[in-house]
């Protein structure tokens, strides 16, 4: 594989059996600015159960925390979904 240096000019070969590419993290929440409270990184601020700053709007998973664990996202999704159903039932 050839890699281009971000420090010097040119490329250099690097022996590798595999490659993991990390493109950074930025949640796709730009369209929510002004509607929901978000932190400086663009993550939606939530209270317990996925409740956002707007009643009736719930959030969970990758847009609320910088956490790579799938189990965390699954649990948060279940809790936010349950709370959203309860919110609609109590309207």
Short mmCIF file of N, CA, C and O in Angstrom, two decimals:
data_model
loop_
_atom_site.label_atom_id
_atom_site.label_comp_id
_atom_site.label_asym_id
_atom_site.label_seq_id
_atom_site.Cartn_x
_atom_site.Cartn_y
_atom_site.Cartn_z
N UNK A 1 0.84 -1.17 0.00
CA UNK A 1 0.00 0.00 0.00
C UNK A 1 0.89 1.23 0.00
O UNK A 1 1.93 1.25 0.63
N UNK A 2 0.44 2.27 -0.67
CA UNK A 2 1.15 3.54 -0.64
C UNK A 2 0.35 4.53 0.19
O UNK A 2 -0.86 4.64 0.05
N UNK A 3 1.04 5.23 1.04
CA UNK A 3 0.41 6.24 1.86
C UNK A 3 1.03 7.59 1.57
O UNK A 3 2.24 7.71 1.42
N UNK A 4 0.17 8.59 1.51
CA UNK A 4 0.66 9.95 1.32
C UNK A 4 0.81 10.58 2.70
O UNK A 4 -0.11 10.56 3.51
N UNK A 5 1.95 11.16 2.94
CA UNK A 5 2.23 11.78 4.22
C UNK A 5 1.51 13.12 4.33
O UNK A 5 1.41 13.87 3.37
N UNK A 6 1.00 13.40 5.51
CA UNK A 6 0.40 14.71 5.76
C UNK A 6 1.44 15.69 6.28
O UNK A 6 1.14 16.86 6.47
N UNK A 7 2.66 15.19 6.49
CA UNK A 7 3.73 16.03 7.04
C UNK A 7 4.74 16.39 5.96
O UNK A 7 5.16 17.54 5.84
N UNK A 8 5.14 15.42 5.16
CA UNK A 8 6.15 15.68 4.13
C UNK A 8 5.53 15.46 2.74
O UNK A 8 4.40 15.02 2.62
N UNK A 9 6.29 15.79 1.72
CA UNK A 9 5.81 15.64 0.35
C UNK A 9 6.11 14.21 -0.12
O UNK A 9 7.15 13.66 0.17
N UNK A 10 5.18 13.63 -0.86
CA UNK A 10 5.42 12.32 -1.45
C UNK A 10 4.64 11.21 -0.77
O UNK A 10 3.84 11.43 0.13
N UNK A 11 4.92 10.01 -1.28
CA UNK A 11 4.28 8.81 -0.73
C UNK A 11 5.36 7.84 -0.32
O UNK A 11 6.51 7.94 -0.74
N UNK A 12 4.99 6.89 0.50
CA UNK A 12 5.92 5.85 0.88
C UNK A 12 5.17 4.54 1.05
O UNK A 12 4.03 4.53 1.50
N UNK A 13 5.79 3.44 0.66
CA UNK A 13 5.13 2.15 0.82
C UNK A 13 5.16 1.73 2.29
O UNK A 13 6.11 1.97 3.01
N UNK A 14 4.07 1.11 2.72
CA UNK A 14 3.98 0.60 4.08
C UNK A 14 3.43 -0.82 3.99
O UNK A 14 2.32 -1.02 3.48
N UNK A 15 4.19 -1.80 4.44
CA UNK A 15 3.68 -3.17 4.39
C UNK A 15 2.51 -3.33 5.35
O UNK A 15 2.58 -2.89 6.50
N UNK A 16 1.41 -3.88 4.86
CA UNK A 16 0.23 -4.06 5.71
C UNK A 16 -0.61 -5.21 5.20
O UNK A 16 -0.76 -5.40 4.00
N UNK A 17 -1.15 -5.99 6.12
CA UNK A 17 -2.05 -7.08 5.77
C UNK A 17 -3.49 -6.61 5.72
O UNK A 17 -4.36 -7.27 5.16
N UNK A 18 -3.76 -5.46 6.30
CA UNK A 18 -5.11 -4.92 6.32
C UNK A 18 -5.06 -3.44 6.63
O UNK A 18 -4.01 -2.88 6.94
N UNK A 19 -6.23 -2.81 6.54
CA UNK A 19 -6.30 -1.37 6.76
C UNK A 19 -7.64 -1.02 7.37
O UNK A 19 -8.68 -1.47 6.91
N UNK A 20 -7.62 -0.25 8.42
CA UNK A 20 -8.83 0.30 9.02
C UNK A 20 -8.82 1.80 8.74
O UNK A 20 -7.86 2.47 9.08
N UNK A 21 -9.87 2.29 8.17
CA UNK A 21 -9.96 3.71 7.85
C UNK A 21 -10.91 4.38 8.84
O UNK A 21 -12.04 3.94 9.02
N UNK A 22 -10.42 5.42 9.48
CA UNK A 22 -11.24 6.19 10.40
C UNK A 22 -11.44 7.56 9.79
O UNK A 22 -10.48 8.28 9.54
N UNK A 23 -12.69 7.90 9.52
CA UNK A 23 -12.97 9.18 8.87
C UNK A 23 -13.43 10.23 9.85
O UNK A 23 -13.82 11.32 9.45
N UNK A 24 -13.42 9.91 11.12
CA UNK A 24 -13.86 10.86 12.13
C UNK A 24 -15.30 10.63 12.51
O UNK A 24 -15.98 9.77 11.97
N UNK A 25 -15.75 11.42 13.46
CA UNK A 25 -17.13 11.29 13.93
C UNK A 25 -17.80 12.64 13.87
O UNK A 25 -17.32 13.61 14.42
N UNK A 26 -18.93 12.66 13.23
CA UNK A 26 -19.77 13.84 13.26
C UNK A 26 -21.19 13.36 13.01
O UNK A 26 -21.50 12.87 11.93
N UNK A 27 -22.03 13.46 14.01
CA UNK A 27 -23.40 12.99 13.82
C UNK A 27 -24.13 13.86 12.80
O UNK A 27 -23.87 15.07 12.70
N UNK A 28 -25.01 13.26 12.04
CA UNK A 28 -25.77 13.98 10.99
C UNK A 28 -26.97 14.67 11.62
O UNK A 28 -28.11 14.28 11.41
N UNK A 29 -26.69 15.70 12.41
CA UNK A 29 -27.76 16.40 13.13
C UNK A 29 -27.83 17.89 12.78
O UNK A 29 -28.57 18.63 13.44
N UNK A 30 -27.11 18.32 11.78
CA UNK A 30 -27.10 19.75 11.42
C UNK A 30 -28.51 20.29 11.19
O UNK A 30 -28.80 21.44 11.54
N UNK A 31 -29.38 19.47 10.62
CA UNK A 31 -30.74 19.92 10.32
C UNK A 31 -31.57 20.17 11.59
O UNK A 31 -32.64 20.76 11.53
N UNK A 32 -31.06 19.75 12.74
CA UNK A 32 -31.79 19.91 14.00
C UNK A 32 -31.39 21.15 14.79
O UNK A 32 -32.03 21.48 15.77
N UNK A 33 -30.32 21.84 14.36
CA UNK A 33 -29.89 23.03 15.10
C UNK A 33 -31.01 24.06 15.11
O UNK A 33 -31.63 24.34 14.11
N UNK A 34 -31.27 24.58 16.28
CA UNK A 34 -32.36 25.52 16.45
C UNK A 34 -33.65 24.85 16.86
O UNK A 34 -34.57 25.50 17.34
N UNK A 35 -33.74 23.54 16.67
CA UNK A 35 -34.93 22.80 17.08
C UNK A 35 -34.67 22.07 18.39
O UNK A 35 -35.42 22.21 19.35
N UNK A 36 -33.59 21.28 18.41
CA UNK A 36 -33.24 20.51 19.61
C UNK A 36 -31.95 21.04 20.21
O UNK A 36 -31.10 21.57 19.49
N UNK A 37 -31.79 20.86 21.51
CA UNK A 37 -30.53 21.23 22.15
C UNK A 37 -29.47 20.20 21.79
O UNK A 37 -29.68 18.99 21.96
N UNK A 38 -28.34 20.67 21.26
CA UNK A 38 -27.21 19.82 20.90
C UNK A 38 -25.96 20.38 21.58
O UNK A 38 -25.89 21.57 21.89
N UNK A 39 -24.96 19.51 21.77
CA UNK A 39 -23.71 20.00 22.33
C UNK A 39 -22.81 20.51 21.20
O UNK A 39 -23.20 20.48 20.04
N UNK A 40 -21.63 20.97 21.54
CA UNK A 40 -20.72 21.54 20.56
C UNK A 40 -20.28 20.57 19.48
O UNK A 40 -19.89 20.99 18.39
N UNK A 41 -20.35 19.27 19.75
CA UNK A 41 -19.97 18.26 18.76
C UNK A 41 -21.11 17.85 17.86
O UNK A 41 -20.95 17.02 16.98
N UNK A 42 -22.30 18.42 18.08
CA UNK A 42 -23.46 18.09 17.26
C UNK A 42 -24.30 16.96 17.81
O UNK A 42 -25.29 16.57 17.19
N UNK A 43 -23.93 16.43 18.96
CA UNK A 43 -24.71 15.35 19.55
C UNK A 43 -25.95 15.92 20.25
O UNK A 43 -25.88 16.94 20.92
N UNK A 44 -27.10 15.25 20.10
CA UNK A 44 -28.34 15.69 20.70
C UNK A 44 -28.29 15.45 22.21
O UNK A 44 -27.95 14.34 22.65
N UNK A 45 -28.61 16.47 22.98
CA UNK A 45 -28.65 16.33 24.43
C UNK A 45 -29.97 15.68 24.83
O UNK A 45 -31.03 16.11 24.39
N UNK A 46 -29.87 14.62 25.64
CA UNK A 46 -31.07 13.90 26.06
C UNK A 46 -31.08 13.73 27.56
O UNK A 46 -30.06 13.80 28.23
N UNK A 47 -32.30 13.51 28.08
CA UNK A 47 -32.48 13.13 29.47
C UNK A 47 -32.69 11.63 29.48
O UNK A 47 -32.70 10.98 28.43
N UNK A 48 -32.89 11.06 30.64
CA UNK A 48 -33.14 9.62 30.73
C UNK A 48 -34.26 9.21 29.79
O UNK A 48 -35.27 9.91 29.66
N UNK A 49 -34.09 8.10 29.13
CA UNK A 49 -35.13 7.57 28.26
C UNK A 49 -35.18 8.20 26.89
O UNK A 49 -36.11 7.97 26.13
N UNK A 50 -34.17 8.98 26.52
CA UNK A 50 -34.12 9.53 25.17
C UNK A 50 -34.91 10.81 24.97
O UNK A 50 -35.02 11.29 23.84
N UNK A 51 -35.45 11.37 26.03
CA UNK A 51 -36.24 12.60 25.91
C UNK A 51 -35.33 13.76 25.55
O UNK A 51 -34.31 13.99 26.20
N UNK A 52 -35.69 14.50 24.51
CA UNK A 52 -34.92 15.66 24.09
C UNK A 52 -35.50 16.92 24.71
O UNK A 52 -36.41 16.86 25.53
N UNK A 53 -35.00 18.06 24.28
CA UNK A 53 -35.48 19.35 24.80
C UNK A 53 -36.87 19.70 24.27
O UNK A 53 -37.47 20.67 24.73
N UNK A 54 -37.39 18.92 23.31
CA UNK A 54 -38.73 19.15 22.77
C UNK A 54 -39.62 17.97 23.14
O UNK A 54 -39.33 16.84 22.75
N UNK A 55 -40.69 18.22 23.91
CA UNK A 55 -41.58 17.12 24.29
C UNK A 55 -42.11 16.38 23.06
O UNK A 55 -42.51 17.00 22.08
N UNK A 56 -42.05 15.05 23.13
CA UNK A 56 -42.54 14.23 22.03
C UNK A 56 -41.48 13.85 21.02
O UNK A 56 -41.74 13.05 20.13
N UNK A 57 -40.29 14.44 21.12
CA UNK A 57 -39.19 14.05 20.24
C UNK A 57 -38.17 13.31 21.09
O UNK A 57 -37.67 13.83 22.08
N UNK A 58 -37.89 12.07 20.68
CA UNK A 58 -36.95 11.22 21.39
C UNK A 58 -35.76 10.93 20.49
O UNK A 58 -35.90 10.90 19.26
N UNK A 59 -34.60 10.72 21.07
CA UNK A 59 -33.40 10.42 20.30
C UNK A 59 -32.61 9.33 21.02
O UNK A 59 -32.71 9.17 22.23
N UNK A 60 -31.82 8.59 20.25
CA UNK A 60 -30.98 7.55 20.84
C UNK A 60 -29.86 7.20 19.88
O UNK A 60 -29.86 7.60 18.73
N UNK A 61 -28.91 6.46 20.39
CA UNK A 61 -27.84 5.92 19.55
C UNK A 61 -26.76 6.92 19.21
O UNK A 61 -26.42 7.79 19.99
N UNK A 62 -26.23 6.78 17.99
CA UNK A 62 -25.05 7.52 17.57
C UNK A 62 -25.22 9.02 17.51
O UNK A 62 -24.25 9.75 17.47
N UNK A 63 -26.44 9.52 17.47
CA UNK A 63 -26.63 10.97 17.44
C UNK A 63 -26.66 11.57 18.84
O UNK A 63 -26.73 12.78 19.00
N UNK A 64 -26.62 10.72 19.88
CA UNK A 64 -26.69 11.22 21.24
C UNK A 64 -25.39 11.02 22.02
O UNK A 64 -25.14 11.75 22.96
N UNK A 65 -24.60 10.06 21.64
CA UNK A 65 -23.35 9.79 22.37
C UNK A 65 -22.28 9.34 21.40
O UNK A 65 -22.56 8.76 20.36
N UNK A 66 -21.05 9.60 21.76
CA UNK A 66 -19.93 9.11 20.96
C UNK A 66 -19.50 7.78 21.56
O UNK A 66 -18.52 7.68 22.28
N UNK A 67 -20.24 6.75 21.29
CA UNK A 67 -20.02 5.44 21.90
C UNK A 67 -20.12 4.39 20.81
O UNK A 67 -21.13 4.31 20.12
N UNK A 68 -19.09 3.59 20.65
CA UNK A 68 -19.05 2.59 19.58
C UNK A 68 -19.73 1.28 19.94
O UNK A 68 -19.82 0.40 19.11
N UNK A 69 -20.21 1.14 21.14
CA UNK A 69 -20.75 -0.15 21.56
C UNK A 69 -22.17 -0.33 21.06
O UNK A 69 -23.06 0.45 21.36
N UNK A 70 -22.37 -1.37 20.29
CA UNK A 70 -23.70 -1.65 19.72
C UNK A 70 -24.71 -1.93 20.81
O UNK A 70 -25.87 -1.56 20.70
N UNK A 71 -24.28 -2.56 21.89
CA UNK A 71 -25.20 -2.86 22.99
C UNK A 71 -25.76 -1.59 23.61
O UNK A 71 -26.93 -1.53 23.98
N UNK A 72 -24.95 -0.55 23.70
CA UNK A 72 -25.41 0.73 24.23
C UNK A 72 -26.49 1.32 23.33
O UNK A 72 -27.52 1.80 23.80
N UNK A 73 -26.25 1.29 22.02
CA UNK A 73 -27.23 1.84 21.07
C UNK A 73 -28.52 1.03 21.08
O UNK A 73 -29.62 1.61 21.02
N UNK A 74 -28.43 -0.28 21.18
CA UNK A 74 -29.63 -1.12 21.22
C UNK A 74 -30.45 -0.82 22.47
O UNK A 74 -31.67 -0.64 22.39
N UNK A 75 -29.80 -0.75 23.61
CA UNK A 75 -30.52 -0.48 24.84
C UNK A 75 -31.15 0.91 24.82
O UNK A 75 -32.31 1.08 25.23
N UNK A 76 -30.43 1.90 24.32
CA UNK A 76 -30.97 3.25 24.25
C UNK A 76 -32.14 3.32 23.28
O UNK A 76 -33.14 4.00 23.53
N UNK A 77 -32.06 2.59 22.19
CA UNK A 77 -33.15 2.56 21.21
C UNK A 77 -34.40 1.92 21.79
O UNK A 77 -35.52 2.41 21.58
N UNK A 78 -34.22 0.85 22.53
CA UNK A 78 -35.38 0.19 23.15
C UNK A 78 -36.03 1.12 24.16
O UNK A 78 -37.25 1.27 24.21
N UNK A 79 -35.23 1.78 24.96
CA UNK A 79 -35.78 2.66 25.99
C UNK A 79 -36.47 3.87 25.37
O UNK A 79 -37.57 4.24 25.77
N UNK A 80 -35.84 4.50 24.38
CA UNK A 80 -36.45 5.66 23.72
C UNK A 80 -37.73 5.25 22.99
O UNK A 80 -38.74 5.98 23.03
N UNK A 81 -37.73 4.10 22.33
CA UNK A 81 -38.93 3.62 21.65
C UNK A 81 -40.07 3.37 22.60
O UNK A 81 -41.22 3.76 22.35
N UNK A 82 -39.76 2.73 23.71
CA UNK A 82 -40.79 2.47 24.73
C UNK A 82 -41.35 3.79 25.27
O UNK A 82 -42.57 3.95 25.40
N UNK A 83 -40.48 4.72 25.57
CA UNK A 83 -40.93 6.01 26.10
C UNK A 83 -41.73 6.81 25.08
O UNK A 83 -42.68 7.50 25.44
N UNK A 84 -41.38 6.70 23.81
CA UNK A 84 -42.15 7.39 22.76
C UNK A 84 -43.56 6.81 22.66
O UNK A 84 -44.54 7.55 22.54
N UNK A 85 -43.68 5.49 22.73
CA UNK A 85 -45.01 4.85 22.70
C UNK A 85 -45.84 5.30 23.90
O UNK A 85 -47.01 5.64 23.76
N UNK A 86 -45.23 5.31 25.07
CA UNK A 86 -45.94 5.76 26.27
C UNK A 86 -46.36 7.22 26.15
O UNK A 86 -47.46 7.60 26.57
N UNK A 87 -45.53 8.04 25.58
CA UNK A 87 -45.84 9.45 25.42
C UNK A 87 -47.07 9.62 24.51
O UNK A 87 -47.97 10.38 24.82
N UNK A 88 -47.11 8.86 23.40
CA UNK A 88 -48.24 8.94 22.48
C UNK A 88 -49.51 8.42 23.17
O UNK A 88 -50.59 9.02 23.04
N UNK A 89 -49.41 7.35 23.92
CA UNK A 89 -50.58 6.80 24.62
C UNK A 89 -51.16 7.78 25.63
O UNK A 89 -52.36 7.80 25.88
N UNK A 90 -50.32 8.60 26.22
CA UNK A 90 -50.75 9.53 27.25
C UNK A 90 -51.11 10.91 26.71
O UNK A 90 -51.43 11.82 27.49
N UNK A 91 -51.12 11.09 25.41
CA UNK A 91 -51.46 12.39 24.82
C UNK A 91 -52.92 12.71 25.03
O UNK A 91 -53.79 11.97 25.07
#
